[in-house]
PDB file of C-alpha atoms in Angstrom:
ATOM      1  CA  MET Q   9     114.438 118.080  93.764  1.00  0.00           C
ATOM      2  CA  SER Q  10     118.219 118.084  91.638  1.00  0.00           C
ATOM      3  CA  LEU Q  11     115.851 116.396  88.370  1.00  0.00           C
ATOM      4  CA  GLN Q  12     112.670 118.385  89.297  1.00  0.00           C
ATOM      5  CA  SER Q  13     115.572 121.871  88.650  1.00  0.00           C
ATOM      6  CA  PHE Q  14     116.856 120.202  86.381  1.00  0.00           C
ATOM      7  CA  PHE Q  15     114.176 119.690  84.432  1.00  0.00           C
ATOM      8  CA  TRP Q  16     111.946 123.398  85.344  1.00  0.00           C
ATOM      9  CA  THR Q  17     115.313 124.613  83.397  1.00  0.00           C
ATOM     10  CA  ALA Q  18     115.738 122.519  80.456  1.00  0.00           C
ATOM     11  CA  GLY Q  19     112.097 123.628  80.047  1.00  0.00           C
ATOM     12  CA  ARG Q  20     112.532 126.051  80.094  1.00  0.00           C
ATOM     13  CA  LEU Q  21     116.032 126.349  77.753  1.00  0.00           C
ATOM     14  CA  VAL Q  22     113.792 124.424  75.077  1.00  0.00           C
ATOM     15  CA  CYS Q  23     111.107 127.323  75.483  1.00  0.00           C
ATOM     16  CA  ALA Q  24     113.307 129.934  74.483  1.00  0.00           C
ATOM     17  CA  GLY Q  25     115.107 127.932  72.258  1.00  0.00           C
ATOM     18  CA  VAL Q  26     111.448 126.996  69.813  1.00  0.00           C
ATOM     19  CA  ALA Q  27     111.316 131.215  70.557  1.00  0.00           C
ATOM     20  CA  TRP Q  28     113.550 131.638  68.653  1.00  0.00           C
ATOM     21  CA  LEU Q  29     113.070 129.850  66.036  1.00  0.00           C
ATOM     22  CA  ILE Q  30     109.651 130.210  65.647  1.00  0.00           C
ATOM     23  CA  LEU Q  31     108.519 133.866  66.254  1.00  0.00           C
ATOM     24  CA  PRO Q  32     111.171 135.178  63.173  1.00  0.00           C
ATOM     25  CA  LEU Q  33     109.272 133.757  60.917  1.00  0.00           C
ATOM     26  CA  ASP Q  34     107.342 134.827  58.650  1.00  0.00           C
ATOM     27  CA  THR Q  35     104.186 133.158  57.510  1.00  0.00           C
ATOM     28  CA  GLY Q  36     102.032 135.227  55.774  1.00  0.00           C
ATOM     29  CA  ALA Q  37      98.538 133.327  56.935  1.00  0.00           C
ATOM     30  CA  PHE Q  38      99.008 133.881  60.259  1.00  0.00           C
ATOM     31  CA  HIS Q  39     101.202 135.373  62.973  1.00  0.00           C
ATOM     32  CA  SER Q  40     103.956 133.973  63.567  1.00  0.00           C
ATOM     33  CA  TRP Q  41     103.596 134.110  68.107  1.00  0.00           C
ATOM     34  CA  ARG Q  42      99.897 131.988  67.008  1.00  0.00           C
ATOM     35  CA  LEU Q  43     102.375 129.081  65.848  1.00  0.00           C
ATOM     36  CA  TYR Q  44     104.870 129.511  68.674  1.00  0.00           C
ATOM     37  CA  ILE Q  45     101.318 128.859  71.624  1.00  0.00           C
ATOM     38  CA  PHE Q  46     100.239 125.683  69.491  1.00  0.00           C
ATOM     39  CA  LEU Q  47     103.648 124.245  69.911  1.00  0.00           C
ATOM     40  CA  SER Q  48     104.680 125.422  73.147  1.00  0.00           C
ATOM     41  CA  SER Q  49     100.891 123.937  74.179  1.00  0.00           C
ATOM     42  CA  LEU Q  50     101.523 120.667  72.750  1.00  0.00           C
ATOM     43  CA  PRO Q  51     103.250 118.836  76.030  1.00  0.00           C
ATOM     44  CA  ALA Q  52     100.206 119.932  77.765  1.00  0.00           C
ATOM     45  CA  PHE Q  53      97.798 118.223  75.511  1.00  0.00           C
ATOM     46  CA  CYS Q  54      99.450 115.102  75.698  1.00  0.00           C
ATOM     47  CA  GLY Q  55      99.847 115.132  79.255  1.00  0.00           C
ATOM     48  CA  ALA Q  56      95.990 115.511  80.095  1.00  0.00           C
ATOM     49  CA  LEU Q  57      96.059 112.672  76.945  1.00  0.00           C
ATOM     50  CA  LEU Q  58      98.473 110.324  78.751  1.00  0.00           C
ATOM     51  CA  TYR Q  59      96.850 111.479  82.846  1.00  0.00           C
ATOM     52  CA  LEU Q  60      93.751 110.008  80.718  1.00  0.00           C
ATOM     53  CA  LEU Q  61      95.208 106.372  80.037  1.00  0.00           C
ATOM     54  CA  LEU Q  62      96.947 106.046  83.744  1.00  0.00           C
ATOM     55  CA  PRO Q  63      95.421 103.780  86.363  1.00  0.00           C
ATOM     56  CA  GLU Q  64      93.443 105.035  89.693  1.00  0.00           C
ATOM     57  CA  SER Q  65      95.785 103.856  92.309  1.00  0.00           C
ATOM     58  CA  PRO Q  66      94.541 101.119  94.531  1.00  0.00           C
ATOM     59  CA  ARG Q  67      95.366 102.858  97.183  1.00  0.00           C
ATOM     60  CA  TYR Q  68      92.126 105.434  96.841  1.00  0.00           C
ATOM     61  CA  LEU Q  69      89.538 102.793  95.443  1.00  0.00           C
ATOM     62  CA  LEU Q  70      90.627 101.207  98.393  1.00  0.00           C
ATOM     63  CA  GLU Q  71      89.393 104.666 100.293  1.00  0.00           C
ATOM     64  CA  HIS Q  72      85.929 104.778  97.985  1.00  0.00           C
ATOM     65  CA  GLY Q  73      85.349 100.801  98.754  1.00  0.00           C
ATOM     66  CA  ARG Q  74      86.328  99.267  95.241  1.00  0.00           C
ATOM     67  CA  LYS Q  75      88.186  96.218  96.353  1.00  0.00           C
ATOM     68  CA  GLU Q  76      87.944  94.873  92.623  1.00  0.00           C
ATOM     69  CA  LYS Q  77      89.302  97.809  90.982  1.00  0.00           C
ATOM     70  CA  ALA Q  78      92.387  98.246  93.573  1.00  0.00           C
ATOM     71  CA  LEU Q  79      92.567  94.672  93.686  1.00  0.00           C
ATOM     72  CA  ARG Q  80      93.204  94.700  88.819  1.00  0.00           C
ATOM     73  CA  ASN Q  81      94.914  97.274  89.725  1.00  0.00           C
ATOM     74  CA  LEU Q  82      98.110  95.376  91.818  1.00  0.00           C
ATOM     75  CA  ARG Q  83      97.780  93.408  89.532  1.00  0.00           C
ATOM     76  CA  LEU Q  84      98.182  95.902  86.543  1.00  0.00           C
ATOM     77  CA  VAL Q  85     101.109  97.357  88.275  1.00  0.00           C
ATOM     78  CA  HIS Q  86     103.192  94.482  89.517  1.00  0.00           C
ATOM     79  CA  THR Q  87     102.187  93.189  86.097  1.00  0.00           C
ATOM     80  CA  ILE Q  88     104.496  96.580  85.089  1.00  0.00           C
ATOM     81  CA  ASN Q  89     107.181  95.786  87.600  1.00  0.00           C
ATOM     82  CA  HIS Q  90     107.978  92.355  86.126  1.00  0.00           C
ATOM     83  CA  PHE Q  91     107.713  92.496  83.085  1.00  0.00           C
ATOM     84  CA  HIS Q  92     109.601  89.326  82.344  1.00  0.00           C
ATOM     85  CA  LYS Q  93     108.037  87.235  84.809  1.00  0.00           C
ATOM     86  CA  ARG Q  94     104.911  85.616  84.350  1.00  0.00           C
ATOM     87  CA  LYS Q  95     101.073  86.519  85.911  1.00  0.00           C
ATOM     88  CA  SER Q  96     100.768  83.401  87.990  1.00  0.00           C
ATOM     89  CA  HIS Q  97     103.671  85.703  90.697  1.00  0.00           C
ATOM     90  CA  PHE Q  98     100.976  87.245  91.528  1.00  0.00           C
ATOM     91  CA  LEU Q  99     100.119  85.728  94.328  1.00  0.00           C
ATOM     92  CA  ILE Q 100      96.414  88.430  96.381  1.00  0.00           C
ATOM     93  CA  LYS Q 101      93.834  86.433  95.910  1.00  0.00           C
ATOM     94  CA  SER Q 102      91.874  89.672  97.471  1.00  0.00           C
ATOM     95  CA  ILE Q 103      91.560  92.307  99.338  1.00  0.00           C
ATOM     96  CA  ARG Q 104      89.804  92.987 102.557  1.00  0.00           C
ATOM     97  CA  VAL Q 105      89.906  95.622 104.688  1.00  0.00           C
ATOM     98  CA  ASP Q 106      88.734  95.069 108.096  1.00  0.00           C
ATOM     99  CA  ALA Q 107      86.834  97.851 110.567  1.00  0.00           C
ATOM    100  CA  VAL Q 108      90.030  98.295 112.747  1.00  0.00           C
ATOM    101  CA  HIS Q 109      92.138  99.230 109.334  1.00  0.00           C
ATOM    102  CA  ALA Q 110      89.626 101.473 107.694  1.00  0.00           C
ATOM    103  CA  ASP Q 111      91.193 104.213 108.641  1.00  0.00           C
ATOM    104  CA  GLU Q 112      95.176 103.910 108.471  1.00  0.00           C
ATOM    105  CA  VAL Q 113      93.753 102.873 105.080  1.00  0.00           C
ATOM    106  CA  GLY Q 114      91.179 106.542 105.133  1.00  0.00           C
ATOM    107  CA  VAL Q 115      88.047 104.532 103.476  1.00  0.00           C
ATOM    108  CA  VAL Q 116      85.987 107.603 102.630  1.00  0.00           C
ATOM    109  CA  LYS Q 117      82.447 107.198 103.693  1.00  0.00           C
ATOM    110  CA  THR Q 118      79.883 110.002 100.979  1.00  0.00           C
ATOM    111  CA  GLY Q 119      76.188 111.498 101.324  1.00  0.00           C
ATOM    112  CA  GLY Q 120      75.041 111.379 104.336  1.00  0.00           C
ATOM    113  CA  SER Q 121      73.064 114.848 105.699  1.00  0.00           C
ATOM    114  CA  LEU Q 122      74.294 118.189 105.394  1.00  0.00           C
ATOM    115  CA  SER Q 123      75.701 118.251 109.059  1.00  0.00           C
ATOM    116  CA  GLN Q 124      76.980 114.579 109.008  1.00  0.00           C
ATOM    117  CA  ARG Q 125      79.263 115.590 105.509  1.00  0.00           C
ATOM    118  CA  TRP Q 126      79.969 119.118 107.709  1.00  0.00           C
ATOM    119  CA  THR Q 127      81.321 117.266 110.853  1.00  0.00           C
ATOM    120  CA  ARG Q 128      83.523 115.197 107.906  1.00  0.00           C
ATOM    121  CA  PHE Q 129      84.550 117.555 106.756  1.00  0.00           C
ATOM    122  CA  LYS Q 130      85.676 119.482 110.085  1.00  0.00           C
ATOM    123  CA  GLY Q 131      87.909 116.766 110.549  1.00  0.00           C
ATOM    124  CA  HIS Q 132      89.598 115.855 107.450  1.00  0.00           C
ATOM    125  CA  VAL Q 133      90.606 119.977 108.089  1.00  0.00           C
ATOM    126  CA  ARG Q 134      91.887 119.010 111.386  1.00  0.00           C
ATOM    127  CA  GLN Q 135      93.584 116.064 109.668  1.00  0.00           C
ATOM    128  CA  LEU Q 136      95.417 118.003 107.773  1.00  0.00           C
ATOM    129  CA  MET Q 137      96.419 121.083 110.349  1.00  0.00           C
ATOM    130  CA  SER Q 138      97.454 117.822 112.551  1.00  0.00           C
ATOM    131  CA  HIS Q 139      99.867 116.709 109.929  1.00  0.00           C
ATOM    132  CA  THR Q 140     100.798 120.991 109.114  1.00  0.00           C
ATOM    133  CA  ARG Q 141     102.216 120.878 112.940  1.00  0.00           C
ATOM    134  CA  GLU Q 142     103.529 117.634 112.386  1.00  0.00           C
ATOM    135  CA  LEU Q 143     106.377 119.270 109.732  1.00  0.00           C
ATOM    136  CA  TYR Q 144     106.771 122.346 111.953  1.00  0.00           C
ATOM    137  CA  SER Q 145     107.437 120.105 115.778  1.00  0.00           C
ATOM    138  CA  ARG Q 146     110.951 118.932 116.348  1.00  0.00           C
ATOM    139  CA  THR Q 147     111.969 115.867 114.782  1.00  0.00           C
ATOM    140  CA  TYR Q 148     111.146 117.340 110.846  1.00  0.00           C
ATOM    141  CA  CYS Q 149     111.081 121.360 111.663  1.00  0.00           C
ATOM    142  CA  ARG Q 150     115.104 122.398 111.044  1.00  0.00           C
ATOM    143  CA  ARG Q 151     114.585 119.579 107.631  1.00  0.00           C
ATOM    144  CA  THR Q 152     110.931 121.433 106.707  1.00  0.00           C
ATOM    145  CA  ILE Q 153     112.815 124.506 106.499  1.00  0.00           C
ATOM    146  CA  LEU Q 154     115.102 123.596 104.857  1.00  0.00           C
ATOM    147  CA  MET Q 155     113.718 121.631 101.793  1.00  0.00           C
ATOM    148  CA  SER Q 156     111.533 125.309 102.156  1.00  0.00           C
ATOM    149  CA  THR Q 157     114.340 127.420 101.728  1.00  0.00           C
ATOM    150  CA  ILE Q 158     115.247 125.136  98.642  1.00  0.00           C
ATOM    151  CA  LEU Q 159     112.309 125.206  96.974  1.00  0.00           C
ATOM    152  CA  PHE Q 160     111.810 128.909  96.843  1.00  0.00           C
ATOM    153  CA  THR Q 161     115.659 129.598  96.020  1.00  0.00           C
ATOM    154  CA  LEU Q 162     115.355 126.782  93.262  1.00  0.00           C
ATOM    155  CA  SER Q 163     111.435 128.850  91.856  1.00  0.00           C
ATOM    156  CA  PHE Q 164     113.539 131.770  92.009  1.00  0.00           C
ATOM    157  CA  GLY Q 165     117.328 130.350  90.270  1.00  0.00           C
TER     158      GLY Q 165
END
């Protein structure tokens, strides 16, 4: 949370600094605020381009029944994390999700009639509410309130 707060603050300072440098300029051909908007939007565009290059998470791929792609992405993550080692150290040869463990992985069922999709949707909402209630249970309530307060104050700090 401290790093997140630091980068939010640093970004705001950089944004103000760029505005301080760019906005007073007399460009003649166009208003300086247009240049400022262009420069301010560059990080977002770069982030969007980088997002397209990121591999999908293995868990998401497993949830959608794409075991081979999940295995390839796991191998890629292993290669990046252990770039100094050879690929032969990656010992996983295949991924198998048993029917017993399918609920733990959260295998997503697609298609079906409208009533089946509505039933699945209601199940997802119930699961979301259950997890949210757990945050306010006796075990986690104090931490949840503390973290919410910290995030709230950091947002307005």
